[in-house]
CSV table of C-alpha atoms in Angstrom, one decimal:
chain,number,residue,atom,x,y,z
G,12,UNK,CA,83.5,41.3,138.2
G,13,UNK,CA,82.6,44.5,139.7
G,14,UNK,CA,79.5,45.4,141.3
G,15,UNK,CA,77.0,48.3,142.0
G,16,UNK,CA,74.8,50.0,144.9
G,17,UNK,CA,71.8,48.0,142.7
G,18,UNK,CA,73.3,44.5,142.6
G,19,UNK,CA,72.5,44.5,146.5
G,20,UNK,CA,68.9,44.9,146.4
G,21,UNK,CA,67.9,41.5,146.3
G,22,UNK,CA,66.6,38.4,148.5
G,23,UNK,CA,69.8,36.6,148.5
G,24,UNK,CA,71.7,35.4,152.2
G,25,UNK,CA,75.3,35.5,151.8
G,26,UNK,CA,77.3,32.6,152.7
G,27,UNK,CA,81.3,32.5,153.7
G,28,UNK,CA,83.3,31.9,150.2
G,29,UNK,CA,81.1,32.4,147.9
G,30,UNK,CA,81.6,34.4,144.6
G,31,UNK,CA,79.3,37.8,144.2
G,32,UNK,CA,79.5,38.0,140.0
G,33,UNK,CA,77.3,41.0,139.1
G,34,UNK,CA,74.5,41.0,136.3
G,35,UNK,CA,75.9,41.5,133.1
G,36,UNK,CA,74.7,41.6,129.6
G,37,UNK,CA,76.1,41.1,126.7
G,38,UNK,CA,75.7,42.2,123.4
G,39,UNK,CA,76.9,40.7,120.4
G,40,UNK,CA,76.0,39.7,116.3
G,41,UNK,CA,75.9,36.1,116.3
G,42,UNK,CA,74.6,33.3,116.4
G,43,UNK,CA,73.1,31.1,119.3
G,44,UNK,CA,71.9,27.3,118.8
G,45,UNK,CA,68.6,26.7,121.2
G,46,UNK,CA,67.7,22.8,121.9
G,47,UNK,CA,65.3,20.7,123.9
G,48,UNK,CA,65.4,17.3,125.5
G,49,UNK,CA,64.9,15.0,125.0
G,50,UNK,CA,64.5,16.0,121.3
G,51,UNK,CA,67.4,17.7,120.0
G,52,UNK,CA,69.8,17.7,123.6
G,53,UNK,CA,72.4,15.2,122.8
G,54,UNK,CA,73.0,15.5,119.0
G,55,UNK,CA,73.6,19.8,119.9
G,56,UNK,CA,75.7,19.1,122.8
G,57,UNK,CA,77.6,16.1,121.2
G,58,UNK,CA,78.7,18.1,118.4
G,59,UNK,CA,79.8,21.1,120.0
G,60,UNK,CA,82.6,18.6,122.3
G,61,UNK,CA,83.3,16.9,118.6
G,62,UNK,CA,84.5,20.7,117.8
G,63,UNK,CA,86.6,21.7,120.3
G,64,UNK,CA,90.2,22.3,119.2
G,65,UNK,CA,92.1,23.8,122.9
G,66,UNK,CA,89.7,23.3,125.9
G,67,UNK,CA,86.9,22.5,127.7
G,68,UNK,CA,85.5,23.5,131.2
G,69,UNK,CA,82.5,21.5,132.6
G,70,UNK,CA,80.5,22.1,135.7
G,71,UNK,CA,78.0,19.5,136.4
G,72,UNK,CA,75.5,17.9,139.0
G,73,UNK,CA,75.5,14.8,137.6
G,74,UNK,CA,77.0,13.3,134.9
G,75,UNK,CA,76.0,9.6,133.9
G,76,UNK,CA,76.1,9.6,130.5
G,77,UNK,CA,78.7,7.3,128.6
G,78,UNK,CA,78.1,8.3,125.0
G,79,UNK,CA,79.3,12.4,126.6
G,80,UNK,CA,81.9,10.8,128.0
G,81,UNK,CA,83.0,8.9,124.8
G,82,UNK,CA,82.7,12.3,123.1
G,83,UNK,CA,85.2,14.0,126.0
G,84,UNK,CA,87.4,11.3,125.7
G,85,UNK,CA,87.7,12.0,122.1
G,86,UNK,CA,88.3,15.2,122.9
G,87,UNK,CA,91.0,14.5,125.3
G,88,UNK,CA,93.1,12.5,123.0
G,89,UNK,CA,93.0,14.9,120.1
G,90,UNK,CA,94.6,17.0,122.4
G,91,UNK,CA,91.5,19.0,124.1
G,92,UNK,CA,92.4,20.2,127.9
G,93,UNK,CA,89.2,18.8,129.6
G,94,UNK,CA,88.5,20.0,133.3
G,95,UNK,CA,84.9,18.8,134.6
G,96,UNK,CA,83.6,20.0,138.4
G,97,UNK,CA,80.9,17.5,139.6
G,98,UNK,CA,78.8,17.8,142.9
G,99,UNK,CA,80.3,15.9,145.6
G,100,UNK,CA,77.1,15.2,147.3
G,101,UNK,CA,74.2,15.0,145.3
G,102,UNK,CA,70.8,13.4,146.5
G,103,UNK,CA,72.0,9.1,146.9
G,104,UNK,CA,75.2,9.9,146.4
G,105,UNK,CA,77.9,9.5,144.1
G,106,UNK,CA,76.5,7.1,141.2
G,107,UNK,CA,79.0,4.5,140.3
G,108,UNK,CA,78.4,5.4,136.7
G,109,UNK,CA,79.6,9.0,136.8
G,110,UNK,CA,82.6,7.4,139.1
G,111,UNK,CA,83.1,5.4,135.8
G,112,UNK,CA,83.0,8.6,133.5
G,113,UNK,CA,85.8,10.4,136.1
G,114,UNK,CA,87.7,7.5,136.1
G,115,UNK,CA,87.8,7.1,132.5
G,116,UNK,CA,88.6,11.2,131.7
G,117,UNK,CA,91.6,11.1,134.1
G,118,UNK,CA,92.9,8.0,133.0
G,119,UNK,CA,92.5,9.9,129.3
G,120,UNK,CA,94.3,13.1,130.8
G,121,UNK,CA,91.6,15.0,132.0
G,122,UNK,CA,91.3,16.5,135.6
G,123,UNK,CA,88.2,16.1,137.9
G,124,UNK,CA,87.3,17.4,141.3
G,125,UNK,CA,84.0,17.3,143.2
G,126,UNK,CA,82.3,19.9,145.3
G,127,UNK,CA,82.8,18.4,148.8
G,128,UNK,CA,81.5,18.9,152.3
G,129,UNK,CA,83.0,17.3,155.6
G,130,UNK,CA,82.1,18.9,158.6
G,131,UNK,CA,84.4,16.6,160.9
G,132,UNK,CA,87.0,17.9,158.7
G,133,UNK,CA,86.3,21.9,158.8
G,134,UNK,CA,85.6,21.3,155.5
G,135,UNK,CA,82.2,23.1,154.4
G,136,UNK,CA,80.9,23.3,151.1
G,137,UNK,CA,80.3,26.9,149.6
G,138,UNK,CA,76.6,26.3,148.2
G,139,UNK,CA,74.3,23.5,149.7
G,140,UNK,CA,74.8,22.2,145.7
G,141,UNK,CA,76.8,22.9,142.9
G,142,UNK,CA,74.1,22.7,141.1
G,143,UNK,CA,75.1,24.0,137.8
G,144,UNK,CA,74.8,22.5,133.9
G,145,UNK,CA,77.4,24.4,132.1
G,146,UNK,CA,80.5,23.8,129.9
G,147,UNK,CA,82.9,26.4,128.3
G,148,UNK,CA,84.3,25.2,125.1
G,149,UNK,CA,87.8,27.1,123.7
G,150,UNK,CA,87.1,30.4,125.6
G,151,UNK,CA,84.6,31.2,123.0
G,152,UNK,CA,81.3,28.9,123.7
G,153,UNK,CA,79.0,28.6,126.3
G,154,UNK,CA,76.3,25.7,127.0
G,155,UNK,CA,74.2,25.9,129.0
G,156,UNK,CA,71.3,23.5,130.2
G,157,UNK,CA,68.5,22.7,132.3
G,158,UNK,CA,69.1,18.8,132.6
G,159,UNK,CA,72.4,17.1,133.9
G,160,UNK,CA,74.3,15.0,131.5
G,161,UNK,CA,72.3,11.6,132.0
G,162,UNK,CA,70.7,9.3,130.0
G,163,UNK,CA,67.3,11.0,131.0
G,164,UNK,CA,68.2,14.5,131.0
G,165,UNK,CA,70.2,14.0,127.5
G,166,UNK,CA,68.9,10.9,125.7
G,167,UNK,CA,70.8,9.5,123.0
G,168,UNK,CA,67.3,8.1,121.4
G,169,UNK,CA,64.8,11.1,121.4
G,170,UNK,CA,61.5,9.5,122.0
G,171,UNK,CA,62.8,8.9,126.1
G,172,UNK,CA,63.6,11.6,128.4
G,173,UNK,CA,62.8,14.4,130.3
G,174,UNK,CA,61.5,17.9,128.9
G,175,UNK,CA,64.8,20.0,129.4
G,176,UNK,CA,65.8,23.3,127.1
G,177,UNK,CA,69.4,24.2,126.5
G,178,UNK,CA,71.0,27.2,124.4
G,179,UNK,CA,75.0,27.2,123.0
G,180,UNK,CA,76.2,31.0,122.9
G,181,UNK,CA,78.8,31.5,120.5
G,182,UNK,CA,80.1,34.7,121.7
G,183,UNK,CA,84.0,35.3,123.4
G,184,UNK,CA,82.5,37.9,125.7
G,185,UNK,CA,79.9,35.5,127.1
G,186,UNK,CA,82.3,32.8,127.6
G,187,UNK,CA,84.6,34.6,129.3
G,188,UNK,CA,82.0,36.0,131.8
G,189,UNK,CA,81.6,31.9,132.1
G,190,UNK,CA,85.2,30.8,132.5
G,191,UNK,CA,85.6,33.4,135.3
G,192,UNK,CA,83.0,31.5,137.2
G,193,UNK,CA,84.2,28.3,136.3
G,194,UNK,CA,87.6,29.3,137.8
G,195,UNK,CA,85.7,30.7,140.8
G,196,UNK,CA,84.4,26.8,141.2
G,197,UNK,CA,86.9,25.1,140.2
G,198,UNK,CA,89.7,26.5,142.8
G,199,UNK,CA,91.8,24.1,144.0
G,200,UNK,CA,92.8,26.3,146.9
G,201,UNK,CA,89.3,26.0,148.7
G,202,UNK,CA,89.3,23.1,150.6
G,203,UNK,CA,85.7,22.1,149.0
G,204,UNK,CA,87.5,21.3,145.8
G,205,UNK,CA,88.8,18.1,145.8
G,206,UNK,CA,90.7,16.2,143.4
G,207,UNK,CA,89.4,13.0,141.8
G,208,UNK,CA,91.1,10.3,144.3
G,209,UNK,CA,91.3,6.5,144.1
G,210,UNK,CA,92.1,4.7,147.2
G,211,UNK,CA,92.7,7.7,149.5
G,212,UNK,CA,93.2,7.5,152.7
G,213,UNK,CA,90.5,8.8,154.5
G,214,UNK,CA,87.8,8.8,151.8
G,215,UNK,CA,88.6,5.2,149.8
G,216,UNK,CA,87.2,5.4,146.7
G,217,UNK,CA,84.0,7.9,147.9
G,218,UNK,CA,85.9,10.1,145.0
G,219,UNK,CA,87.6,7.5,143.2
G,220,UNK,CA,86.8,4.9,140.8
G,221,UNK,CA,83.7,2.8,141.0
G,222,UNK,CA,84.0,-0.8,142.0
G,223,UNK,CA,86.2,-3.5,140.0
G,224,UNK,CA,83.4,-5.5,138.9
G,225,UNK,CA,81.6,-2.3,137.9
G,226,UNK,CA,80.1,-2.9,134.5
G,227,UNK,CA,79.0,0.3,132.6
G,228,UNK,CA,75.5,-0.1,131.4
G,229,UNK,CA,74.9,1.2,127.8
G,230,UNK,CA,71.6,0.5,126.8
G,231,UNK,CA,70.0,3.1,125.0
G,232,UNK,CA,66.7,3.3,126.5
G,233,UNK,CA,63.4,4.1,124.2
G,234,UNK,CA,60.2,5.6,124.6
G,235,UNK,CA,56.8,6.8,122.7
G,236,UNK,CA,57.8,10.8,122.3
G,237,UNK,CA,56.4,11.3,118.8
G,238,UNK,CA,57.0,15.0,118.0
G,239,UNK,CA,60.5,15.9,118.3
G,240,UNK,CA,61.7,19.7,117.9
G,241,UNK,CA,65.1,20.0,116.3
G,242,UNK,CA,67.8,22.2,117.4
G,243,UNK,CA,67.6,25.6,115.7
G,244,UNK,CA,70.7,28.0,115.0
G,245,UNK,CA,69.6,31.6,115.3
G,246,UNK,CA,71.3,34.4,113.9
G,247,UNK,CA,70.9,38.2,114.7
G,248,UNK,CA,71.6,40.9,117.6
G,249,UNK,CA,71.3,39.6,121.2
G,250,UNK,CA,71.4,40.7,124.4
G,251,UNK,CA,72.6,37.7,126.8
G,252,UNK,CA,72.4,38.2,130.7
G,253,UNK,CA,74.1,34.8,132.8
G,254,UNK,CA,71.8,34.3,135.7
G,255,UNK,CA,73.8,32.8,138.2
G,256,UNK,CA,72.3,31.4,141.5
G,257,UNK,CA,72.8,32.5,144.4
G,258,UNK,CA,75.0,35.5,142.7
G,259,UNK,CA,72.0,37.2,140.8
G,260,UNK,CA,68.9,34.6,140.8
G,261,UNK,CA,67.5,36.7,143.1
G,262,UNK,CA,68.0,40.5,142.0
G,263,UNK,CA,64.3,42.6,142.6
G,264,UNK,CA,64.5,44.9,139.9
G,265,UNK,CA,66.8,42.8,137.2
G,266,UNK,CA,67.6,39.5,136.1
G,267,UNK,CA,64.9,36.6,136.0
G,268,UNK,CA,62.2,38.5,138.6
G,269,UNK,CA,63.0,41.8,137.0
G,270,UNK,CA,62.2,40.5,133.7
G,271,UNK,CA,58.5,39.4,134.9
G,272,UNK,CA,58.0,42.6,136.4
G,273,UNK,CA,58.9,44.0,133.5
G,274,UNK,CA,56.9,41.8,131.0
G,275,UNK,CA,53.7,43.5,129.5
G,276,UNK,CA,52.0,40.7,127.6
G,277,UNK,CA,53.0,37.5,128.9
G,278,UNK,CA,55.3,35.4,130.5
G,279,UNK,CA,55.4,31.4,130.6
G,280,UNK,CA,56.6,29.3,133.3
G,281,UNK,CA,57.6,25.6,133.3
G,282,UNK,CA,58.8,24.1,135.9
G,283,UNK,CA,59.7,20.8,137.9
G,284,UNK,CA,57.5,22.3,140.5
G,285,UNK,CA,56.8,25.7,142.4
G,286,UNK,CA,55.8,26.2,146.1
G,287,UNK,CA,55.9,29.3,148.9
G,288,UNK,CA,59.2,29.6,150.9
G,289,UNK,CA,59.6,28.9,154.1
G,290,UNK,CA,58.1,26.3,156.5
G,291,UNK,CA,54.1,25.5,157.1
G,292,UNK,CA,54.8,27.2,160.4
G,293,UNK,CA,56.5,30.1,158.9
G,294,UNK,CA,55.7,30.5,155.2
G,295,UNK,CA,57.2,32.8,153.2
G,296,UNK,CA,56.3,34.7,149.8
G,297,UNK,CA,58.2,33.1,146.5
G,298,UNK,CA,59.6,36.4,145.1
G,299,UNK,CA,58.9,34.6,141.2
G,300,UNK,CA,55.4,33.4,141.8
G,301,UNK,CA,54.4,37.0,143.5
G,302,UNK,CA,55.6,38.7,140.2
G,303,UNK,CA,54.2,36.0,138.1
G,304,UNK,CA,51.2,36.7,139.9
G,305,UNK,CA,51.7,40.3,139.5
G,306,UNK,CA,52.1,40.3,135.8
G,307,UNK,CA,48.6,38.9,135.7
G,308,UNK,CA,46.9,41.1,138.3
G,309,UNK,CA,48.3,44.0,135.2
G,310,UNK,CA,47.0,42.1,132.4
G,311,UNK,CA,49.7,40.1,130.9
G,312,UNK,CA,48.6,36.6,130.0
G,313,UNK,CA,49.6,33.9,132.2
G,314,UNK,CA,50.8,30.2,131.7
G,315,UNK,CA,52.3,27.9,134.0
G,316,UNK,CA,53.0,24.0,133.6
G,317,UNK,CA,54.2,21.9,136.2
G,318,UNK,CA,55.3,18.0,136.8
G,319,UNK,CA,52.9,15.3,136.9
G,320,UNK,CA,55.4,13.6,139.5
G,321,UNK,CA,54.7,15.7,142.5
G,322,UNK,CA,51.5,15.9,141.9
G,323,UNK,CA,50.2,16.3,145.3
G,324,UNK,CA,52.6,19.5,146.0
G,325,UNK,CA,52.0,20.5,142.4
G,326,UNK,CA,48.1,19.9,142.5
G,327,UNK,CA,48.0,22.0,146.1
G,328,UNK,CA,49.9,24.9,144.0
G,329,UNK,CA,47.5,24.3,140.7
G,330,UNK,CA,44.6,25.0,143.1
G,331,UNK,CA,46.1,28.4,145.1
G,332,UNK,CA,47.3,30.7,141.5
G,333,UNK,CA,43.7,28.3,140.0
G,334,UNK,CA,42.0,30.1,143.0
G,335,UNK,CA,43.8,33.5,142.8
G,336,UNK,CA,42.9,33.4,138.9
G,337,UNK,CA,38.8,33.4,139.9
G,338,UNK,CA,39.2,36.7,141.5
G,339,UNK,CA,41.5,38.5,138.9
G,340,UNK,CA,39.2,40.3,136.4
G,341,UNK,CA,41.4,40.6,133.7
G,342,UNK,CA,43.7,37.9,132.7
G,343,UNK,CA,44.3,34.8,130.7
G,344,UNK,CA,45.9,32.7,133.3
G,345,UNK,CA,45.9,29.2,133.6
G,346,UNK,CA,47.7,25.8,134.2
């Protein structure tokens, strides 16, 4: 993807190998399917896998859930070429479940590789995380999702899980935008790529299959969510812009911070949590919470929601915007 003067003006750091994909919208008459976990997550995203015909391309954190991997197994032996990308280091390591799931979709014919660092071994990861929740189905669909592919973040009972938001783009423009970064994190060539691996010699079964007296766990768990929203399928024009971190999360005039500068009535945030950058010894501005904060120094109404589990980072935050919102005459903003 090409890039201009404009796609430079922006917070990012630039690291050695990674990709630069510029902003790009794209416009199409369609239709787009929007979801939510733990409402509506898993039947949207099950459904799409049960209809690809040629291939699918999935980039994940974490993936731990078995009833997705049944459904890519299924996939797999109805002749689907699967490739999946999971995060070679992720917070505790390497779960034995999604060990299990990468076991099971190369045994099926699938290929996996992980996201690796080893420093010992000159081998350096391109991003601290691949962090990403995305899968390419046929060239021609794009999901896309706030939560990984586990039993919380895509419950197969909705009254348990977390509060996630996903959106399916049917549109070949979009998903070819998508497949180009896929490929981009995918490459085999960069030594940070590295192929699903039983028994290897220097790593053992660190990207391999799970124990032998690993037993997959299947219980569906339940929970007391009352008021589920289903998945919707809207049709119409629409204008789609991938945001893409580090490549154009952090663009001053476009993408996600350009759109709150740009909003004149209201913008709605929630989040896992929010802070300042930086340290306590050197803080820094957070570019999104300035503009948020900006948006309702100009009037827009203002709304953010934020995670009862870090409540004493979140509760410190609540307080600061609480206390900025005493002295900002006109406004609407609350948490």
């Amino acid at each position: 993807m090409g890039s201009t003067r404009q796609d430079w003006n922006d917070f990012r750091v630039y690291g050695v190998g990674q990709s630069h994909f510029s902003y790009e919208t794209f416009e199409f008459d369609g239709n787009v399917t929007v979801f939510t976990s733990p409402d509506s997550s898993f039947t949207a995203i099950a459904d799409a896998i049960d209809n690809a015909n040629e291939s699918i391309c999935l980039n994940l954190y974490q993936f731990h859930n078995f009833y997705l991997m049944d459904r890519i197994i299924d996939a797999i032996e109805r002749g689907v070429e699967v490739k999946m990308m999971l995060e070679g280091g992720p917070v505790n390591g390497i779960a034995d479940e999604e060990r299990y799931i990468a076991s099971k979709t190369v045994t099926a014919g699938g290929d996996v590789r992980f996201m690796i660092s080893d420093g010992d071994r000159g081998i350096h990861d391109r991003y601290a995380f691949n962090h990403a929740k995305y899968a390419i189905i046929d060239d021609e669909t794009t999901i896309v999702t706030s939560e990984n592919w586990k039993n919380t973040g895509v419950p197969i009972n909705n009254t348990f899980g977390n509060r996630g938001w996903g959106i399916i783009i049917n549109n070949p423009d979009t998903a070819d935008y998508w497949s180009s970064v896929f490929v981009e994190d995918w490459k085999p060539a960069s030594k940070d790529s590295f192929p699903f691996t039983s028994d290897d010699p220097i790593y053992g079964n660190k990207y391999g299959s799970p124990p032998p007296n690993f037993v997959p766990d299947r219980t569906i768990l339940t929970g007391n969510y009352a008021s589920p929203f289903y998945s919707e399928i809207v049709s119409g024009k629409f204008n789609v812009s991938p945001v893409l971190s580090p490549d154009t999360s952090l663009l001053e005039t476009k993408s996600i911070i350009g759109m709150i500068k740009g909003a004149n009535d209201s913008v709605y945030v929630e989040q896992l949590y929010t802070r300042n950058w930086g340290t306590h010894a050197d803080p820094k501005p957070n570019p999104f919470l300035e503009a948020t904060i900006n948006a309702s120094r100009r009037g827009c109404e203002v709304k953010i929601l934020l995670d009862s589990v870090y409540a004493g980072k979140n509760e410190e935050m609540s307080e600061y915007l609480n206390d900025i919102a005493a002295v900002i005459s006109r406004n609407d903003f609350a948490l």
